[in-house]
Tab-separated table of C-alpha atoms in Angstrom:
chain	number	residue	atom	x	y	z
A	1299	UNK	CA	-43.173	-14.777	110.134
A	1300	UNK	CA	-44.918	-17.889	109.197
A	1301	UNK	CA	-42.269	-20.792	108.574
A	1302	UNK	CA	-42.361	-24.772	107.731
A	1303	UNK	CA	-39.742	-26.817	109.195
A	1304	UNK	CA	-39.033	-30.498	108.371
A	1305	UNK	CA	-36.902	-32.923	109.560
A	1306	UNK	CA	-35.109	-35.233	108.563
A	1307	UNK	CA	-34.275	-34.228	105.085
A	1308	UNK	CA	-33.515	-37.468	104.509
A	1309	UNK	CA	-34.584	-40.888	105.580
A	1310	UNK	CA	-33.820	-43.864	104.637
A	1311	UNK	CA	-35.703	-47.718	105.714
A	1312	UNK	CA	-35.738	-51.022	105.843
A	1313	UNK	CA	-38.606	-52.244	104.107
A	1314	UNK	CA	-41.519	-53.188	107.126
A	1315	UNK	CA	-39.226	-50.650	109.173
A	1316	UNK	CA	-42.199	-47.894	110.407
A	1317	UNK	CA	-40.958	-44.598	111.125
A	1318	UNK	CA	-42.273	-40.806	111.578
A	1319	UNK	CA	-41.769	-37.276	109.506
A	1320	UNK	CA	-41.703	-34.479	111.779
A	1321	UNK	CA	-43.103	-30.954	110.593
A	1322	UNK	CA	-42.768	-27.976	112.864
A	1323	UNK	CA	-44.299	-24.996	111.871
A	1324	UNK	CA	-45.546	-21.055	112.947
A	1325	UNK	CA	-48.347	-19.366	112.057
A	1326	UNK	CA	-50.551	-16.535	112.664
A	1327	UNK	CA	-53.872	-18.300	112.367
A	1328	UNK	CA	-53.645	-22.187	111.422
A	1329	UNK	CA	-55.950	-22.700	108.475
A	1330	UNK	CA	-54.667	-26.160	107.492
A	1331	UNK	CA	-51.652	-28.502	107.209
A	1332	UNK	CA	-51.352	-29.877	104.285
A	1333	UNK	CA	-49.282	-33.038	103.721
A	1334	UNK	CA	-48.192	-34.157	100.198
A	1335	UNK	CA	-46.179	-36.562	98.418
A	1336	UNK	CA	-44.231	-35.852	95.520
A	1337	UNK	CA	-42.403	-38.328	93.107
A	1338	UNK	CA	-38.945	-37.076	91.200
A	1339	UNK	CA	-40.288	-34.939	87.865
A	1340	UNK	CA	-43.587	-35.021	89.091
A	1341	UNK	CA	-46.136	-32.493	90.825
A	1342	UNK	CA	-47.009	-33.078	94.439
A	1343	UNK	CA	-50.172	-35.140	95.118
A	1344	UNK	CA	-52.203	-34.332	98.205
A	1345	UNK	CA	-52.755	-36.881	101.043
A	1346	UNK	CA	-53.902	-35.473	103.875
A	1347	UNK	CA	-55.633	-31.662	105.491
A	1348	UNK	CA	-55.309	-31.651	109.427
A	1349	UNK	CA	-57.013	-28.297	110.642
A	1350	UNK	CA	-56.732	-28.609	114.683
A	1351	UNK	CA	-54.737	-29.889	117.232
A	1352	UNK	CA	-55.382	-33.831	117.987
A	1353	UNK	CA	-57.214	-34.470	114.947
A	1354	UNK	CA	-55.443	-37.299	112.801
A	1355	UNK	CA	-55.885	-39.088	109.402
A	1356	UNK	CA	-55.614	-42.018	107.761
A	1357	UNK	CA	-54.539	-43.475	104.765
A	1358	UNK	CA	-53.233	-47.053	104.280
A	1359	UNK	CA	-50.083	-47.063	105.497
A	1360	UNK	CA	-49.931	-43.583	106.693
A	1361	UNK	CA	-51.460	-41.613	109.850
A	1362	UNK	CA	-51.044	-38.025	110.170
A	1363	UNK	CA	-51.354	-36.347	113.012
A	1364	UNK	CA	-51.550	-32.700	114.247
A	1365	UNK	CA	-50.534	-31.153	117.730
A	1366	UNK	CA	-50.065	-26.779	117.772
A	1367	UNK	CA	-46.953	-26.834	116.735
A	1368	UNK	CA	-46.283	-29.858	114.971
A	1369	UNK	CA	-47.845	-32.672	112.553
A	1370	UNK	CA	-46.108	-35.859	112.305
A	1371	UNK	CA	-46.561	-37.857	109.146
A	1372	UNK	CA	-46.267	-41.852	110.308
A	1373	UNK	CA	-45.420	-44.432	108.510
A	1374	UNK	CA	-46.541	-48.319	109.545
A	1375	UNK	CA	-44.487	-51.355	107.714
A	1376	UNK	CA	-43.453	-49.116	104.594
A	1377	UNK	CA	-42.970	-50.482	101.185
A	1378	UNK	CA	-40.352	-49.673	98.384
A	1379	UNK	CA	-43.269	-47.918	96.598
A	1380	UNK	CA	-43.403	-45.432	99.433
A	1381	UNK	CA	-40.634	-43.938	98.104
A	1382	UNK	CA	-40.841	-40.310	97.730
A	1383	UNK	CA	-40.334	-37.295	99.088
A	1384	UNK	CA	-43.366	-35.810	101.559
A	1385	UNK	CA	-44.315	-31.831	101.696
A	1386	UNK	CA	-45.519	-30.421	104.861
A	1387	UNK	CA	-47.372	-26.884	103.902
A	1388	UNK	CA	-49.681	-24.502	104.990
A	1389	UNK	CA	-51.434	-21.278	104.218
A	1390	UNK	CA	-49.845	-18.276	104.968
A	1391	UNK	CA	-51.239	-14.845	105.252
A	1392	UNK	CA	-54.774	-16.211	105.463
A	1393	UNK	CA	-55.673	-18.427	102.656
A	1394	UNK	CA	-53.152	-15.918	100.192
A	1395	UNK	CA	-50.458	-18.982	99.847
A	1396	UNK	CA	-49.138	-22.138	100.442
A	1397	UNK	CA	-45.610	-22.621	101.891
A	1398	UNK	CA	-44.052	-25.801	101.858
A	1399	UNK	CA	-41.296	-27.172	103.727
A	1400	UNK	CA	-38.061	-28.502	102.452
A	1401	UNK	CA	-39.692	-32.239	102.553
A	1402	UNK	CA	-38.384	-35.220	104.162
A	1403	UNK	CA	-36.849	-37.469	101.532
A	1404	UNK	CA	-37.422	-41.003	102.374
A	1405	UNK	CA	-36.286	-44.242	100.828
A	1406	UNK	CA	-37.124	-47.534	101.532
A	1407	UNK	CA	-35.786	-50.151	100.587
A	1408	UNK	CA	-36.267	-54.091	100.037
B	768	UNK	CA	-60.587	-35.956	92.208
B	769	UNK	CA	-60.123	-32.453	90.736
B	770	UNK	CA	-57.335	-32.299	87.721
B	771	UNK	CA	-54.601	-29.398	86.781
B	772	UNK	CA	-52.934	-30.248	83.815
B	773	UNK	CA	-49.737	-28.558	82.829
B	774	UNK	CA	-47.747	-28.559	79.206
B	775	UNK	CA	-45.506	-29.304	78.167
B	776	UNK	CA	-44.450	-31.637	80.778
B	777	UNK	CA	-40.911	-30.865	79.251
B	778	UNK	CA	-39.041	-28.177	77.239
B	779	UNK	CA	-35.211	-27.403	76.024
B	780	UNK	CA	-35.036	-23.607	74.595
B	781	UNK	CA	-32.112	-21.800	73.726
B	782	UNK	CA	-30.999	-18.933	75.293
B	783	UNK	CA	-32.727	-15.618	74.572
B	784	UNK	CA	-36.200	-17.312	73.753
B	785	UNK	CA	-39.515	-17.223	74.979
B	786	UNK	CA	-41.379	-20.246	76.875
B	787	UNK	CA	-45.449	-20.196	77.497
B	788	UNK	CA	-46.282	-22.798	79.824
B	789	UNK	CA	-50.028	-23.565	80.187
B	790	UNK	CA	-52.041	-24.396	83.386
B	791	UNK	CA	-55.235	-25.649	83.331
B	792	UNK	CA	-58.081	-26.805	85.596
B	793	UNK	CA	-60.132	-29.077	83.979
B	794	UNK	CA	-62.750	-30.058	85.912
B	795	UNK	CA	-63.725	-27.290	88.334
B	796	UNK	CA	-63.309	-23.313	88.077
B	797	UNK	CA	-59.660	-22.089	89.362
B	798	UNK	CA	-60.499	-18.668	90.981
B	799	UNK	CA	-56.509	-18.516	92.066
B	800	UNK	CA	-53.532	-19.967	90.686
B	801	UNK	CA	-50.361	-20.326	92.202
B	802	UNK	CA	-47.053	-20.464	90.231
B	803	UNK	CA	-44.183	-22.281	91.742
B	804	UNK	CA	-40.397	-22.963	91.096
B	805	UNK	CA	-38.144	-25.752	92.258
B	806	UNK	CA	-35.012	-26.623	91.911
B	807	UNK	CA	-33.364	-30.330	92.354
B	808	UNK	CA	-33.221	-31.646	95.986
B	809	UNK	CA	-35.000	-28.489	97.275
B	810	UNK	CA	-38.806	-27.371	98.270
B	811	UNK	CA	-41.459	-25.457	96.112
B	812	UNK	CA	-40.555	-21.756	96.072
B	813	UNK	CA	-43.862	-19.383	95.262
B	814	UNK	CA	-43.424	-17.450	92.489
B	815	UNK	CA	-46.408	-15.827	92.188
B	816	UNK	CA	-50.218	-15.793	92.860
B	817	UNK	CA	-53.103	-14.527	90.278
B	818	UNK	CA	-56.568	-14.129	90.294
B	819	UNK	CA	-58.879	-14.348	87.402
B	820	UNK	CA	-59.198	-11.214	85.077
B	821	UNK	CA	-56.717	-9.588	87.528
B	822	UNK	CA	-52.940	-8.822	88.009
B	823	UNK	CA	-50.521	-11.749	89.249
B	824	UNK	CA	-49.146	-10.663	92.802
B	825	UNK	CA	-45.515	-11.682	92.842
B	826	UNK	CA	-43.025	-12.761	95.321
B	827	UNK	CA	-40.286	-10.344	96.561
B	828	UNK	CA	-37.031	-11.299	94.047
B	829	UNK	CA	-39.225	-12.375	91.252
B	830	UNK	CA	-39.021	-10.563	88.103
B	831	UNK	CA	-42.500	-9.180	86.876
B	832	UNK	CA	-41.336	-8.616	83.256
B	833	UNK	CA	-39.028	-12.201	83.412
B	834	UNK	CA	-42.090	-14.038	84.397
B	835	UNK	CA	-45.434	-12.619	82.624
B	836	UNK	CA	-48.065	-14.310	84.004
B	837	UNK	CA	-51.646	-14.254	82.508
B	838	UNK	CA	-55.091	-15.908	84.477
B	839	UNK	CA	-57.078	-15.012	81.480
B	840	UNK	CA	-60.450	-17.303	82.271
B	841	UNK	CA	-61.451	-19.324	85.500
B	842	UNK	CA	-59.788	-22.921	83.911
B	843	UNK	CA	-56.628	-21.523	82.304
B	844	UNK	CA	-53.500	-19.412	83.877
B	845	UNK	CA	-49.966	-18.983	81.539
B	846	UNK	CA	-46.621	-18.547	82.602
B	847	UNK	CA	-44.449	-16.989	80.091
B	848	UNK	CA	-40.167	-17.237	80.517
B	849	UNK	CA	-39.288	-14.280	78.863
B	850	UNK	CA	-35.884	-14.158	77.282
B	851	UNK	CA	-34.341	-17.554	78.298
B	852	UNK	CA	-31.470	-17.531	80.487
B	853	UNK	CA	-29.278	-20.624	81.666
B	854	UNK	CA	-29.941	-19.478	85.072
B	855	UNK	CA	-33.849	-20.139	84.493
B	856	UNK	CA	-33.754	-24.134	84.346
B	857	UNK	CA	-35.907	-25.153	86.529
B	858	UNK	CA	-39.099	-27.535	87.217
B	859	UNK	CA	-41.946	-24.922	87.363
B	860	UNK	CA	-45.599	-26.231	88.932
B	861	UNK	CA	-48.535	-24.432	88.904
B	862	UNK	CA	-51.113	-25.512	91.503
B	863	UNK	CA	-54.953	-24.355	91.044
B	864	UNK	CA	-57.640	-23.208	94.185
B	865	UNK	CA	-61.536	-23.482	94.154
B	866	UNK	CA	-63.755	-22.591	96.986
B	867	UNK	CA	-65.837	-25.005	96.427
B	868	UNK	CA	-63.227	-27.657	97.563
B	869	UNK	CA	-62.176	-27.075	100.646
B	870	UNK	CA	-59.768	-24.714	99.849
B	871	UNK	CA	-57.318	-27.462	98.878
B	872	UNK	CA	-54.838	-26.774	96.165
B	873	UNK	CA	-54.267	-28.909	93.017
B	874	UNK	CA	-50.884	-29.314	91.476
B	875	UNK	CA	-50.192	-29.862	87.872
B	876	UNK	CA	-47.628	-32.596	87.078
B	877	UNK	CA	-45.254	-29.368	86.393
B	878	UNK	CA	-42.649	-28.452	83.570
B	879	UNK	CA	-38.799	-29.120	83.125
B	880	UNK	CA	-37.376	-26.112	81.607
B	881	UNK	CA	-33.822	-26.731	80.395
B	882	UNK	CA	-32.290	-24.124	78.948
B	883	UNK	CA	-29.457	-24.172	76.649
């Protein structure tokens, strides 16, 4: 069965403090995992697609990266604005649906 | 970027009624949507999947005649909450799939249903 597992649930930081999101997952067939960020009340907003093992992305303060059986979201000198709560997810059953993870609530503060 | 919007953003029914929440993509043709629920502190659970002019596919424990979904044209899918229930507050998300994008999904900002 295909299955997204984050850790931690929860996370909280210093601001300037870097740390990493872990996301384990299974899957018959990896056709992208997606990372996304999602603020209390709101949708989740994409960041990042990592399709094979050792490819990595970029943006601003985050880096994600992608190994076969886990992606690790990074986080360099956060800010209080990264606040939020990050969604590992891929398709399952070919490109039928997208599970998510429980997400890695992180706070950071000042 | 490509742009789901979802209303209302927030709604407070009593129980027993009806709610039609609408899920549109605006700038590029949606040939699946995906409806999602979530409830505080905890992930997105898939509701359901449709494709346009055709029947949703839903997710084992979700109630076909509860949750009457409708993918009527390539920009615009419904959700309909069929006879209220405390039990069905929830934030509900629909997320929207082209092709043509690299198979990345879209997210509307999603709806609060509270009801009373």
């Amino acid at each position: 069965e295909d299955q997204v597992t984050q850790s931690p649930e929860a996370l909280r930081l210093q601001e300037g403090e870097s740390s990493s999101l872990n996301c384990s997952y299974t899957v018959s067939g990896l056709r992208g995992l997606f990372w996304y960020r999602q603020d209390p009340g709101k949708g989740p907003e994409f960041l990042f697609t990592l399709y094979s093992a050792g490819e990595e992305k970029e943006k601003e303060r985050l880096k994600a990266t992608l190994t076969k059986k886990e992606s690790f979201l990074h986080i360099t000198a956060p800010k209080p604005e990264d606040s939020a709560t990050y969604l590992c997810a891929l398709f399952s059953g070919g490109y039928n649906k997208l599970i998510f993870g429980a997400g890695t609530r992180l706070a950071v503060h000042p | 970027g490509a742009v789901v919007s979802q209303h209302p953003s927030r709604v407070i029914c009593k129980s027993g009624t009806s709610v039609k929440i609408e899920c549109r993509s605006l700038d590029f043709q949606a040939t699946t949507m995906f409806w999602y629920r979530q409830f505080p502190k905890q992930s997105l659970m898939l509701m359901a999947t449709s494709n346009e002019g055709s029947k949703a596919t839903y997710e084992q424990g979700v109630e076909k005649d509860k949750f009457l979904i409708n993918h009527a044209s390539l920009t615009l899918s419904t959700l309909t909450v069929t006879s209220a229930h405390p039990e069905d507050s929830s934030f509900y998300i629909c997320s929207a799939r082209s092709s043509d994008l690299n198979e990345k999904l879209f997210f509307g900002s999603g709806t609060q249903l509270s009801v009373l």
